[in-house]
């Protein structure tokens, strides 16, 4: 018992001993004390029964008396022992539970500390990323020279970044905090559209704000700006807000104005060119007719003096007629080209016999080249009676110009015309025996006024193939160069149109 109480005193005196250990020590101490008293009482009873304590010494007497006292109450000592033993076991169970709970709390605290450390690391990473994104965004805004704005419809509060001052040349301390203050700087002609656009954008998030307006600068002149924005939804419980950017649109607006002016000038030039061609064709046709008629009269009334004089006068008349015919061709080409370039070039398709149109084109080409009928151009066609839904005027223009071009470059060699008519397709091929077209010139072949190396020594305007290509396009067809070489070239016209077969 003394050893137990000494251990108890040392355990209770130590500040590092946990509470559960102290409870355990108390329980063990009480159990040992109760057990010692119990066995001391049992020993005292046994000593008395044996007569060993008749004349005990002082200490033995005291122990014997104490043992006798406890011996008389053995039952009570046993009950106390059991109670203390129960308390001891309960203390041990509580101590073990407290130890496990403390261990669990410690592990939980360590886990929370680790999780908190991880969250701190993640928060630092997000902070760094946010700072990087912010710097990139600021650099992008500075690079685009845009100023940001936001407007709250409920409070009517307007925020515009300070970059607007650099655009307008105003004082850096100058701020605009409402739409009314911004409207003061708007051009009067842009005010109505500005209000309507803002109202429409504020009504629905689907409406985008894209508005070009003029703002008055500090010097008094006007600056074109582009205002873009949209309505965005913020966190729940807060009102929507309009956000966007204001960009300097002065250079783009200037380019648009210049392009518009250039288009207007081109339109006016086209009108003037059309008028000039019409005037020239009208004014020149009359004197040409007079020249032609006069030449005919001179030829009919002139009395040749001799054979030499007669031959000389005849050459004069021939020169006059050839010059007049050449001028007539030039005027016809100019007039046809002008009509095809204008809005008048609208095809009027009708049922026509394609073979008949080709025959008319052959007669025209032979007359223009002063050839005997059937001597140079031959037509190969298996569809002499077939009809196609085409514009006869435009189809004739294509055939005439292709034949005229082929005769001019074939130098007296035969020219062949091939006509094919199938289901919903009409094709016309013209084959010449000219020197061929260099590959470098083939890409510019159908451009107006283009004349290749071989055509520099030939008379012409450079409009024949261009007129043919435009006429084919007006009919919804295509004119192209199929082949070209030293032995000649092949041009093909293809038109997608209804066709039908008829009896001759």
Short mmCIF file of C-alpha atoms in Angstrom, two decimals:
data_model
loop_
_atom_site.label_atom_id
_atom_site.label_comp_id
_atom_site.label_asym_id
_atom_site.label_seq_id
_atom_site.Cartn_x
_atom_site.Cartn_y
_atom_site.Cartn_z
CA UNK A 1 0.00 0.00 0.00
CA UNK A 2 2.83 2.37 0.80
CA UNK A 3 4.50 1.65 -2.55
CA UNK A 4 1.19 2.25 -4.36
CA UNK A 5 0.61 5.55 -2.58
CA UNK A 6 4.19 6.61 -3.33
CA UNK A 7 3.68 5.82 -7.06
CA UNK A 8 0.41 7.75 -6.95
CA UNK A 9 2.11 10.78 -5.46
CA UNK A 10 4.89 10.78 -8.09
CA UNK A 11 2.40 10.32 -10.95
CA UNK A 12 0.14 13.11 -9.77
CA UNK A 13 3.08 15.45 -9.26
CA UNK A 14 4.30 15.12 -12.89
CA UNK A 15 2.82 17.75 -15.18
CA UNK A 16 3.45 15.62 -18.29
CA UNK A 17 1.23 12.77 -17.16
CA UNK A 18 -2.00 12.74 -19.24
CA UNK A 19 -5.41 12.67 -17.56
CA UNK A 20 -6.20 9.12 -18.57
CA UNK A 21 -2.91 7.96 -17.02
CA UNK A 22 -3.73 9.73 -13.80
CA UNK A 23 -7.15 8.07 -13.66
CA UNK A 24 -5.53 4.71 -14.27
CA UNK A 25 -2.98 5.25 -11.49
CA UNK A 26 -5.71 6.28 -9.05
CA UNK A 27 -7.75 3.18 -9.91
CA UNK A 28 -4.76 0.84 -9.52
CA UNK A 29 -3.73 2.50 -6.23
CA UNK A 30 -7.18 2.18 -4.73
CA UNK A 31 -7.36 -1.46 -5.84
CA UNK A 32 -3.99 -2.27 -4.28
CA UNK A 33 -4.94 -0.49 -1.05
CA UNK A 34 -8.24 -2.36 -0.81
CA UNK A 35 -6.55 -5.68 -1.55
CA UNK A 36 -3.88 -5.02 1.12
CA UNK A 37 -6.47 -4.18 3.72
CA UNK A 38 -8.50 -7.25 2.84
CA UNK A 39 -5.58 -9.61 3.09
CA UNK A 40 -4.33 -7.86 6.26
CA UNK A 41 -7.70 -8.46 7.88
CA UNK A 42 -7.65 -12.09 6.85
CA UNK A 43 -4.10 -12.45 8.25
CA UNK A 44 -5.09 -10.81 11.56
CA UNK A 45 -7.96 -13.21 11.98
CA UNK A 46 -5.68 -16.13 11.32
CA UNK A 47 -3.12 -14.86 13.87
CA UNK A 48 -5.76 -14.52 16.56
CA UNK A 49 -7.13 -17.97 15.93
CA UNK A 50 -3.64 -19.41 16.24
CA UNK A 51 -2.79 -17.44 19.40
CA UNK A 52 0.24 -15.85 17.81
CA UNK A 53 -0.69 -12.31 18.89
CA UNK A 54 -1.04 -12.75 22.66
CA UNK A 55 1.95 -10.61 23.56
CA UNK A 56 2.77 -8.69 20.38
CA UNK A 57 5.24 -5.84 20.21
CA UNK A 58 3.96 -2.33 19.77
CA UNK A 59 3.92 -2.36 15.95
CA UNK A 60 2.57 -5.90 15.83
CA UNK A 61 -0.08 -4.93 18.32
CA UNK A 62 -1.20 -2.07 16.18
CA UNK A 63 -1.31 -4.19 13.07
CA UNK A 64 -3.12 -6.93 14.95
CA UNK A 65 -5.65 -4.45 16.27
CA UNK A 66 -6.14 -3.01 12.83
CA UNK A 67 -6.41 -6.47 11.34
CA UNK A 68 -8.87 -7.49 14.02
CA UNK A 69 -10.96 -4.45 13.24
CA UNK A 70 -11.01 -5.31 9.59
CA UNK A 71 -11.43 -8.99 10.39
CA UNK A 72 -14.68 -8.25 12.09
CA UNK A 73 -15.91 -6.66 8.89
CA UNK A 74 -14.53 -8.99 6.28
CA UNK A 75 -17.74 -8.71 4.26
CA UNK A 76 -17.54 -4.95 4.25
CA UNK A 77 -13.91 -5.04 3.14
CA UNK A 78 -14.78 -7.46 0.37
CA UNK A 79 -17.59 -5.19 -0.87
CA UNK A 80 -15.25 -2.21 -0.80
CA UNK A 81 -12.71 -4.24 -2.74
CA UNK A 82 -15.26 -5.17 -5.43
CA UNK A 83 -16.49 -1.60 -5.71
CA UNK A 84 -12.97 -0.28 -6.07
CA UNK A 85 -12.17 -3.03 -8.57
CA UNK A 86 -15.23 -2.04 -10.62
CA UNK A 87 -14.18 1.60 -10.48
CA UNK A 88 -10.71 0.55 -11.53
CA UNK A 89 -11.98 -1.40 -14.56
CA UNK A 90 -14.30 1.45 -15.50
CA UNK A 91 -11.42 3.89 -15.27
CA UNK A 92 -9.32 1.65 -17.49
CA UNK A 93 -12.12 1.42 -20.10
CA UNK A 94 -12.65 5.19 -19.97
CA UNK A 95 -8.95 5.76 -20.20
CA UNK A 96 -8.63 3.47 -23.24
CA UNK A 97 -11.63 5.14 -24.93
CA UNK A 98 -10.22 8.58 -24.13
CA UNK A 99 -6.88 7.50 -25.57
CA UNK A 100 -8.46 6.26 -28.80
CA UNK A 101 -10.58 9.39 -29.06
CA UNK A 102 -7.56 11.57 -28.52
CA UNK A 103 -5.63 9.55 -31.13
CA UNK A 104 -8.49 9.91 -33.62
CA UNK A 105 -8.69 13.63 -32.95
CA UNK A 106 -4.97 13.91 -33.46
CA UNK A 107 -5.14 12.08 -36.80
CA UNK A 108 -8.12 14.19 -37.83
CA UNK A 109 -6.23 17.33 -36.90
CA UNK A 110 -3.23 16.17 -38.92
CA UNK A 111 -5.46 15.41 -41.93
CA UNK A 112 -7.13 18.81 -41.63
CA UNK A 113 -3.75 20.48 -41.35
CA UNK A 114 -2.55 18.65 -44.49
CA UNK A 115 -5.74 19.53 -46.38
CA UNK A 116 -5.43 23.13 -45.25
CA UNK A 117 -1.84 23.21 -46.46
CA UNK A 118 -2.90 21.80 -49.83
CA UNK A 119 -5.68 24.38 -50.08
CA UNK A 120 -3.21 27.13 -49.30
CA UNK A 121 -0.90 25.87 -52.06
CA UNK A 122 -3.84 25.72 -54.50
CA UNK A 123 -4.95 29.18 -53.45
CA UNK A 124 -1.44 30.50 -54.09
CA UNK A 125 -1.44 28.88 -57.53
CA UNK A 126 -4.84 30.35 -58.37
CA UNK A 127 -3.67 33.75 -57.15
CA UNK A 128 -0.60 33.56 -59.39
CA UNK A 129 -2.69 32.43 -62.37
CA UNK A 130 -5.21 35.20 -61.74
CA UNK A 131 -2.42 37.75 -61.56
CA UNK A 132 -0.98 36.41 -64.83
CA UNK A 133 -4.39 36.48 -66.55
CA UNK A 134 -4.92 40.01 -65.29
CA UNK A 135 -1.57 41.15 -66.68
CA UNK A 136 -2.31 39.45 -70.03
CA UNK A 137 -5.77 41.05 -70.14
CA UNK A 138 -4.35 44.49 -69.34
CA UNK A 139 -1.67 44.04 -72.01
CA UNK A 140 -4.31 42.96 -74.55
CA UNK A 141 -6.49 45.96 -73.74
CA UNK A 142 -3.49 48.28 -74.07
CA UNK A 143 -2.53 46.64 -77.37
CA UNK A 144 -6.02 47.04 -78.85
CA UNK A 145 -6.28 50.60 -77.56
CA UNK A 146 -9.83 49.89 -76.39
CA UNK A 147 -11.51 51.35 -73.36
CA UNK A 148 -13.86 49.20 -71.30
CA UNK A 149 -17.28 50.27 -70.04
CA UNK A 150 -20.14 48.93 -67.93
CA UNK A 151 -23.62 50.28 -67.27
CA UNK A 152 -26.18 49.22 -64.64
CA UNK A 153 -29.72 49.86 -65.91
CA UNK A 154 -31.18 49.93 -62.40
CA UNK A 155 -28.86 52.55 -60.92
CA UNK A 156 -28.03 54.22 -64.26
CA UNK A 157 -24.38 54.15 -63.18
CA UNK A 158 -21.85 54.20 -66.04
CA UNK A 159 -18.18 53.26 -65.79
CA UNK A 160 -15.68 53.97 -68.58
CA UNK A 161 -11.97 53.24 -68.25
CA UNK A 162 -9.45 56.06 -68.34
CA UNK A 163 -8.31 55.19 -71.88
CA UNK A 164 -11.25 57.23 -73.19
CA UNK A 165 -9.38 60.37 -72.12
CA UNK A 166 -6.49 59.47 -74.42
CA UNK A 167 -8.94 58.92 -77.29
CA UNK A 168 -10.70 62.24 -76.77
CA UNK A 169 -7.64 64.18 -75.61
CA UNK A 170 -9.37 65.21 -72.38
CA UNK A 171 -7.94 65.76 -68.90
CA UNK A 172 -6.91 62.48 -67.16
CA UNK A 173 -9.10 63.51 -64.22
CA UNK A 174 -12.15 63.77 -66.48
CA UNK A 175 -14.70 60.99 -65.89
CA UNK A 176 -18.08 60.10 -67.35
CA UNK A 177 -20.45 58.48 -64.84
CA UNK A 178 -23.80 58.44 -66.68
CA UNK A 179 -25.27 58.04 -70.13
CA UNK A 180 -26.41 61.66 -70.05
CA UNK A 181 -22.80 62.82 -69.69
CA UNK A 182 -21.78 60.58 -72.58
CA UNK A 183 -24.65 61.84 -74.75
CA UNK A 184 -23.33 65.40 -74.33
CA UNK A 185 -20.28 64.37 -76.39
CA UNK A 186 -22.29 62.54 -79.08
CA UNK A 187 -22.88 63.99 -82.51
CA UNK A 188 -26.51 65.19 -82.76
CA UNK A 189 -27.17 62.90 -85.75
CA UNK A 190 -26.03 59.85 -83.77
CA UNK A 191 -28.01 60.56 -80.60
CA UNK A 192 -31.28 58.88 -81.59
CA UNK A 193 -29.63 55.70 -82.84
CA UNK A 194 -27.47 55.55 -79.71
CA UNK A 195 -30.48 55.65 -77.39
CA UNK A 196 -32.41 53.07 -79.39
CA UNK A 197 -29.44 50.69 -79.51
CA UNK A 198 -28.83 50.91 -75.75
CA UNK A 199 -32.50 50.38 -74.99
CA UNK A 200 -32.70 47.35 -77.28
CA UNK A 201 -29.56 45.80 -75.77
CA UNK A 202 -30.81 46.33 -72.21
CA UNK A 203 -34.11 44.57 -72.96
CA UNK A 204 -32.65 41.18 -73.92
CA UNK A 205 -29.29 39.39 -73.48
CA UNK A 206 -29.62 38.10 -77.05
CA UNK A 207 -29.26 41.60 -78.52
CA UNK A 208 -25.69 42.59 -79.30
CA UNK A 209 -24.65 46.25 -79.24
CA UNK A 210 -22.64 47.20 -82.33
CA UNK A 211 -22.85 50.91 -83.03
CA UNK A 212 -20.67 53.45 -84.83
CA UNK A 213 -20.99 56.99 -83.45
CA UNK A 214 -19.03 60.23 -83.39
CA UNK A 215 -17.68 61.67 -80.13
CA UNK A 216 -16.55 65.25 -79.71
CA UNK A 217 -12.88 65.53 -78.85
CA UNK A 218 -11.31 68.14 -76.60
CA UNK A 219 -10.25 70.18 -79.66
CA UNK A 220 -13.83 70.25 -80.93
CA UNK A 221 -13.45 67.91 -83.90
CA UNK A 222 -15.22 64.55 -84.16
CA UNK A 223 -13.83 61.06 -83.65
CA UNK A 224 -15.49 57.94 -85.03
CA UNK A 225 -15.70 55.18 -82.40
CA UNK A 226 -17.20 51.70 -82.40
CA UNK A 227 -19.24 50.83 -79.29
CA UNK A 228 -19.68 47.09 -78.71
CA UNK A 229 -21.33 45.33 -75.80
CA UNK A 230 -23.98 43.00 -74.49
CA UNK A 231 -26.10 42.33 -71.43
CA UNK A 232 -24.60 39.79 -69.00
CA UNK A 233 -26.10 38.01 -66.00
CA UNK A 234 -24.18 38.28 -62.75
CA UNK A 235 -24.51 36.18 -59.57
CA UNK A 236 -27.97 35.28 -58.33
CA UNK A 237 -29.72 38.09 -56.54
CA UNK A 238 -27.92 40.88 -58.44
CA UNK A 239 -29.21 42.83 -61.43
CA UNK A 240 -27.88 42.32 -64.95
CA UNK A 241 -25.30 44.75 -66.29
CA UNK A 242 -24.26 45.90 -69.77
CA UNK A 243 -20.55 45.55 -70.50
CA UNK A 244 -18.45 46.21 -73.56
CA UNK A 245 -15.64 48.19 -75.17
CA UNK A 246 -15.16 51.42 -77.11
CA UNK A 247 -12.71 51.27 -80.03
CA UNK A 248 -11.15 53.95 -82.19
CA UNK A 249 -12.88 53.51 -85.57
CA UNK A 250 -11.49 56.59 -87.29
CA UNK A 251 -9.14 54.75 -89.67
CA UNK A 252 -11.72 52.10 -90.61
CA UNK A 253 -14.41 54.72 -91.16
CA UNK A 254 -12.04 56.71 -93.35
CA UNK A 255 -11.32 53.58 -95.40
CA UNK A 256 -15.05 52.87 -95.73
CA UNK A 257 -15.71 56.43 -96.84
CA UNK A 258 -12.91 56.24 -99.41
CA UNK A 259 -14.18 52.88 -100.68
CA UNK A 260 -17.70 54.30 -100.94
CA UNK A 261 -16.44 57.34 -102.82
CA UNK A 262 -14.38 55.13 -105.12
CA UNK A 263 -17.38 52.92 -105.83
CA UNK A 264 -19.45 56.02 -106.57
CA UNK A 265 -16.75 57.33 -108.90
CA UNK A 266 -16.56 53.99 -110.68
CA UNK A 267 -20.31 53.96 -111.09
CA UNK A 268 -20.22 57.49 -112.52
CA UNK A 269 -17.36 56.52 -114.85
CA UNK A 270 -19.31 53.48 -116.02
CA UNK A 271 -22.28 55.72 -116.75
CA UNK A 272 -20.07 58.22 -118.58
CA UNK A 273 -18.41 55.42 -120.56
CA UNK A 274 -21.79 54.04 -121.54
CA UNK A 275 -22.97 57.47 -122.62
CA UNK A 276 -19.73 58.09 -124.53
CA UNK A 277 -19.99 54.81 -126.42
CA UNK A 278 -23.60 55.53 -127.31
CA UNK A 279 -22.77 59.05 -128.44
CA UNK A 280 -19.80 57.89 -130.49
CA UNK A 281 -21.71 55.07 -132.10
CA UNK A 282 -24.58 57.40 -132.92
CA UNK A 283 -22.45 60.28 -134.12
CA UNK A 284 -20.05 58.11 -136.14
CA UNK A 285 -22.65 55.94 -137.79
CA UNK A 286 -24.21 58.88 -139.60
CA UNK A 287 -21.01 60.16 -141.23
CA UNK A 288 -19.97 56.60 -141.99
CA UNK A 289 -23.23 56.07 -143.80
CA UNK A 290 -22.64 59.30 -145.72
CA UNK A 291 -19.11 58.18 -146.64
CA UNK A 292 -20.34 54.82 -147.79
CA UNK A 293 -23.13 56.31 -149.84
CA UNK A 294 -20.83 58.92 -151.32
CA UNK A 295 -18.29 56.27 -152.29
CA UNK A 296 -21.01 54.30 -154.01
CA UNK A 297 -22.19 57.39 -155.88
CA UNK A 298 -18.69 58.31 -156.93
CA UNK A 299 -18.08 54.83 -158.17
CA UNK A 300 -21.34 54.84 -160.12
CA UNK A 301 -20.94 58.31 -161.68
CA UNK A 302 -17.23 58.45 -162.27
CA UNK A 303 -16.07 58.12 -165.88
CA UNK A 304 -12.72 56.38 -166.10
CA UNK A 305 -10.28 58.00 -168.50
CA UNK A 306 -8.05 55.02 -169.01
CA UNK A 307 -7.31 51.63 -167.53
CA UNK A 308 -4.64 52.97 -165.24
CA UNK A 309 -6.88 55.73 -163.95
CA UNK A 310 -9.74 53.30 -163.54
CA UNK A 311 -7.60 50.93 -161.45
CA UNK A 312 -6.44 53.80 -159.28
CA UNK A 313 -9.97 55.10 -158.63
CA UNK A 314 -11.13 51.58 -157.85
CA UNK A 315 -8.39 51.20 -155.25
CA UNK A 316 -9.51 54.44 -153.65
CA UNK A 317 -13.07 53.25 -153.43
CA UNK A 318 -11.96 49.89 -152.05
CA UNK A 319 -9.88 51.61 -149.36
CA UNK A 320 -12.82 53.80 -148.38
CA UNK A 321 -15.15 50.83 -148.08
CA UNK A 322 -12.65 48.72 -146.10
CA UNK A 323 -11.96 51.60 -143.71
CA UNK A 324 -15.65 52.18 -143.20
CA UNK A 325 -16.25 48.49 -142.56
CA UNK A 326 -13.39 48.37 -140.09
CA UNK A 327 -14.75 51.38 -138.24
CA UNK A 328 -18.16 49.73 -138.27
CA UNK A 329 -16.74 46.56 -136.69
CA UNK A 330 -14.96 48.56 -134.01
CA UNK A 331 -18.14 50.45 -133.20
CA UNK A 332 -20.16 47.24 -133.11
CA UNK A 333 -17.66 45.64 -130.73
CA UNK A 334 -17.62 48.69 -128.47
CA UNK A 335 -21.41 48.83 -128.38
CA UNK A 336 -21.76 45.10 -127.72
CA UNK A 337 -19.13 45.19 -124.98
CA UNK A 338 -20.80 48.16 -123.33
CA UNK A 339 -24.21 46.46 -123.39
CA UNK A 340 -22.80 43.25 -121.90
CA UNK A 341 -21.03 45.23 -119.15
CA UNK A 342 -24.18 47.14 -118.21
CA UNK A 343 -27.37 45.96 -116.56
CA UNK A 344 -28.92 45.47 -120.01
CA UNK A 345 -27.13 42.09 -120.42
CA UNK A 346 -30.12 39.97 -119.43
CA UNK A 347 -30.67 36.82 -121.44
CA UNK A 348 -34.07 36.25 -123.02
CA UNK A 349 -34.09 32.54 -123.86
CA UNK A 350 -36.48 31.05 -126.38
CA UNK A 351 -36.73 27.87 -128.44
CA UNK A 352 -34.23 28.16 -131.30
CA UNK A 353 -32.61 25.85 -133.83
CA UNK A 354 -28.97 25.97 -132.80
CA UNK A 355 -27.84 24.80 -136.27
CA UNK A 356 -29.62 27.74 -137.92
CA UNK A 357 -27.93 30.18 -135.55
CA UNK A 358 -24.55 28.65 -136.42
CA UNK A 359 -25.24 28.94 -140.16
CA UNK A 360 -26.09 32.63 -139.75
CA UNK A 361 -22.86 33.14 -137.82
CA UNK A 362 -20.88 31.43 -140.60
CA UNK A 363 -22.44 33.72 -143.26
CA UNK A 364 -21.66 36.79 -141.16
CA UNK A 365 -18.03 35.72 -140.62
CA UNK A 366 -17.52 34.95 -144.30
CA UNK A 367 -18.96 38.31 -145.35
CA UNK A 368 -16.83 40.12 -142.77
CA UNK A 369 -13.71 38.41 -144.13
CA UNK A 370 -14.81 38.81 -147.79
CA UNK A 371 -14.79 35.05 -148.33
CA UNK A 372 -16.77 33.07 -150.85
CA UNK A 373 -19.61 31.14 -149.18
CA UNK A 374 -18.62 27.65 -148.05
CA UNK A 375 -14.96 27.97 -148.98
CA UNK A 376 -13.35 28.13 -145.51
CA UNK A 377 -15.81 27.24 -142.72
CA UNK A 378 -17.51 23.87 -142.47
CA UNK A 379 -19.99 22.73 -139.84
CA UNK A 380 -20.21 19.20 -138.45
CA UNK A 381 -23.40 18.49 -136.53
CA UNK A 382 -25.70 15.54 -135.94
CA UNK A 383 -28.37 17.77 -134.42
CA UNK A 384 -29.40 19.93 -137.34
CA UNK A 385 -33.07 19.83 -136.34
CA UNK A 386 -32.66 19.97 -132.55
CA UNK A 387 -33.86 23.02 -130.65
CA UNK A 388 -32.53 24.56 -127.45
CA UNK A 389 -33.84 27.17 -125.02
CA UNK A 390 -31.20 29.91 -125.49
CA UNK A 391 -30.96 33.61 -126.23
CA UNK A 392 -30.45 33.79 -130.03
CA UNK A 393 -28.70 37.17 -129.89
CA UNK A 394 -26.14 36.13 -127.25
CA UNK A 395 -25.59 32.71 -128.84
CA UNK A 396 -24.97 34.41 -132.20
CA UNK A 397 -22.48 36.81 -130.61
CA UNK A 398 -20.47 33.90 -129.23
CA UNK A 399 -20.48 32.00 -132.53
CA UNK A 400 -19.63 35.09 -134.62
CA UNK A 401 -16.71 36.17 -132.47
CA UNK A 402 -15.29 32.66 -132.19
CA UNK A 403 -15.49 32.16 -135.97
CA UNK A 404 -14.07 35.61 -136.71
CA UNK A 405 -11.17 34.96 -134.37
CA UNK A 406 -10.52 31.49 -135.85
CA UNK A 407 -10.58 32.74 -139.47
CA UNK A 408 -8.24 35.62 -138.67
CA UNK A 409 -5.53 33.40 -137.14
CA UNK A 410 -5.86 30.37 -139.47
CA UNK A 411 -4.33 32.29 -142.41
CA UNK A 412 -6.58 30.80 -145.06
CA UNK A 413 -6.71 27.27 -143.61
CA UNK A 414 -10.11 25.63 -143.01
CA UNK A 415 -12.03 26.30 -139.79
CA UNK A 416 -14.41 23.73 -138.35
CA UNK A 417 -17.53 24.27 -136.25
CA UNK A 418 -18.95 21.33 -134.25
CA UNK A 419 -22.41 21.46 -132.65
CA UNK A 420 -23.64 18.90 -130.10
CA UNK A 421 -27.06 18.81 -128.51
CA UNK A 422 -27.90 16.33 -125.74
CA UNK A 423 -30.19 16.14 -122.75
CA UNK A 424 -30.14 19.59 -121.08
CA UNK A 425 -26.72 20.44 -122.59
CA UNK A 426 -25.80 22.42 -125.70
CA UNK A 427 -22.13 22.59 -126.72
CA UNK A 428 -20.40 24.42 -129.56
CA UNK A 429 -16.74 23.78 -130.51
CA UNK A 430 -14.74 25.99 -132.90
CA UNK A 431 -11.44 24.56 -134.17
CA UNK A 432 -8.85 26.68 -135.97
CA UNK A 433 -5.43 25.90 -137.51
CA UNK A 434 -3.61 28.90 -136.09
CA UNK A 435 -0.18 29.03 -134.39
CA UNK A 436 -1.63 28.26 -130.97
CA UNK A 437 -1.78 30.35 -127.80
CA UNK A 438 1.22 30.42 -125.40
CA UNK A 439 0.49 29.06 -121.95
CA UNK A 440 1.51 32.35 -120.33
CA UNK A 441 -1.24 34.17 -122.28
CA UNK A 442 -4.06 31.68 -121.74
CA UNK A 443 -5.04 33.09 -118.33
CA UNK A 444 -5.69 36.56 -119.81
CA UNK A 445 -7.32 35.35 -122.98
CA UNK A 446 -10.86 36.52 -122.14
CA UNK A 447 -9.90 39.88 -120.61
CA UNK A 448 -11.06 43.02 -122.40
CA UNK A 449 -8.58 44.67 -124.82
CA UNK A 450 -6.05 41.86 -124.38
CA UNK A 451 -4.12 40.99 -127.53
CA UNK A 452 -1.48 38.30 -127.50
CA UNK A 453 1.84 38.23 -129.31
CA UNK A 454 0.32 36.61 -132.39
CA UNK A 455 -2.44 39.23 -132.54
CA UNK A 456 -0.18 42.26 -132.47
CA UNK A 457 0.19 42.08 -136.25
CA UNK A 458 -3.51 41.42 -136.88
CA UNK A 459 -6.26 44.05 -137.05
CA UNK A 460 -8.73 44.00 -134.21
CA UNK A 461 -9.87 45.59 -130.95
CA UNK A 462 -9.07 42.85 -128.44
CA UNK A 463 -12.76 42.67 -127.49
CA UNK A 464 -13.94 39.65 -129.52
CA UNK A 465 -13.24 36.86 -127.02
CA UNK A 466 -14.19 39.12 -124.09
CA UNK A 467 -17.59 39.79 -125.68
CA UNK A 468 -18.06 36.07 -126.37
CA UNK A 469 -17.20 35.15 -122.76
CA UNK A 470 -19.60 37.73 -121.33
CA UNK A 471 -22.40 36.64 -123.65
CA UNK A 472 -21.87 33.02 -122.58
CA UNK A 473 -21.99 34.05 -118.95
CA UNK A 474 -25.19 36.03 -119.53
CA UNK A 475 -26.81 32.82 -120.83
CA UNK A 476 -25.63 30.86 -117.77
CA UNK A 477 -22.99 29.04 -119.81
CA UNK A 478 -19.21 28.87 -119.94
CA UNK A 479 -16.69 29.60 -122.68
CA UNK A 480 -13.22 28.07 -122.29
CA UNK A 481 -10.12 27.09 -124.19
CA UNK A 482 -10.01 23.29 -124.39
CA UNK A 483 -6.71 22.71 -126.19
CA UNK A 484 -4.09 24.83 -127.90
CA UNK A 485 -0.93 23.87 -129.76
CA UNK A 486 1.13 24.44 -132.90
CA UNK A 487 -1.60 22.84 -135.02
CA UNK A 488 -4.41 25.05 -133.72
CA UNK A 489 -6.78 25.70 -130.84
CA UNK A 490 -10.20 24.46 -129.76
CA UNK A 491 -12.70 26.74 -128.02
CA UNK A 492 -15.84 25.29 -126.43
CA UNK A 493 -19.12 26.88 -125.37
CA UNK A 494 -21.29 24.83 -122.99
CA UNK A 495 -24.79 25.89 -121.94
CA UNK A 496 -27.03 23.96 -119.55
CA UNK A 497 -30.51 24.46 -120.99
CA UNK A 498 -33.61 22.48 -122.04
CA UNK A 499 -33.33 20.82 -125.45
CA UNK A 500 -35.74 18.96 -127.68
CA UNK A 501 -35.65 17.07 -130.97
CA UNK A 502 -37.91 18.15 -133.84
CA UNK A 503 -38.51 17.06 -137.43
CA UNK A 504 -36.75 18.88 -140.22
#
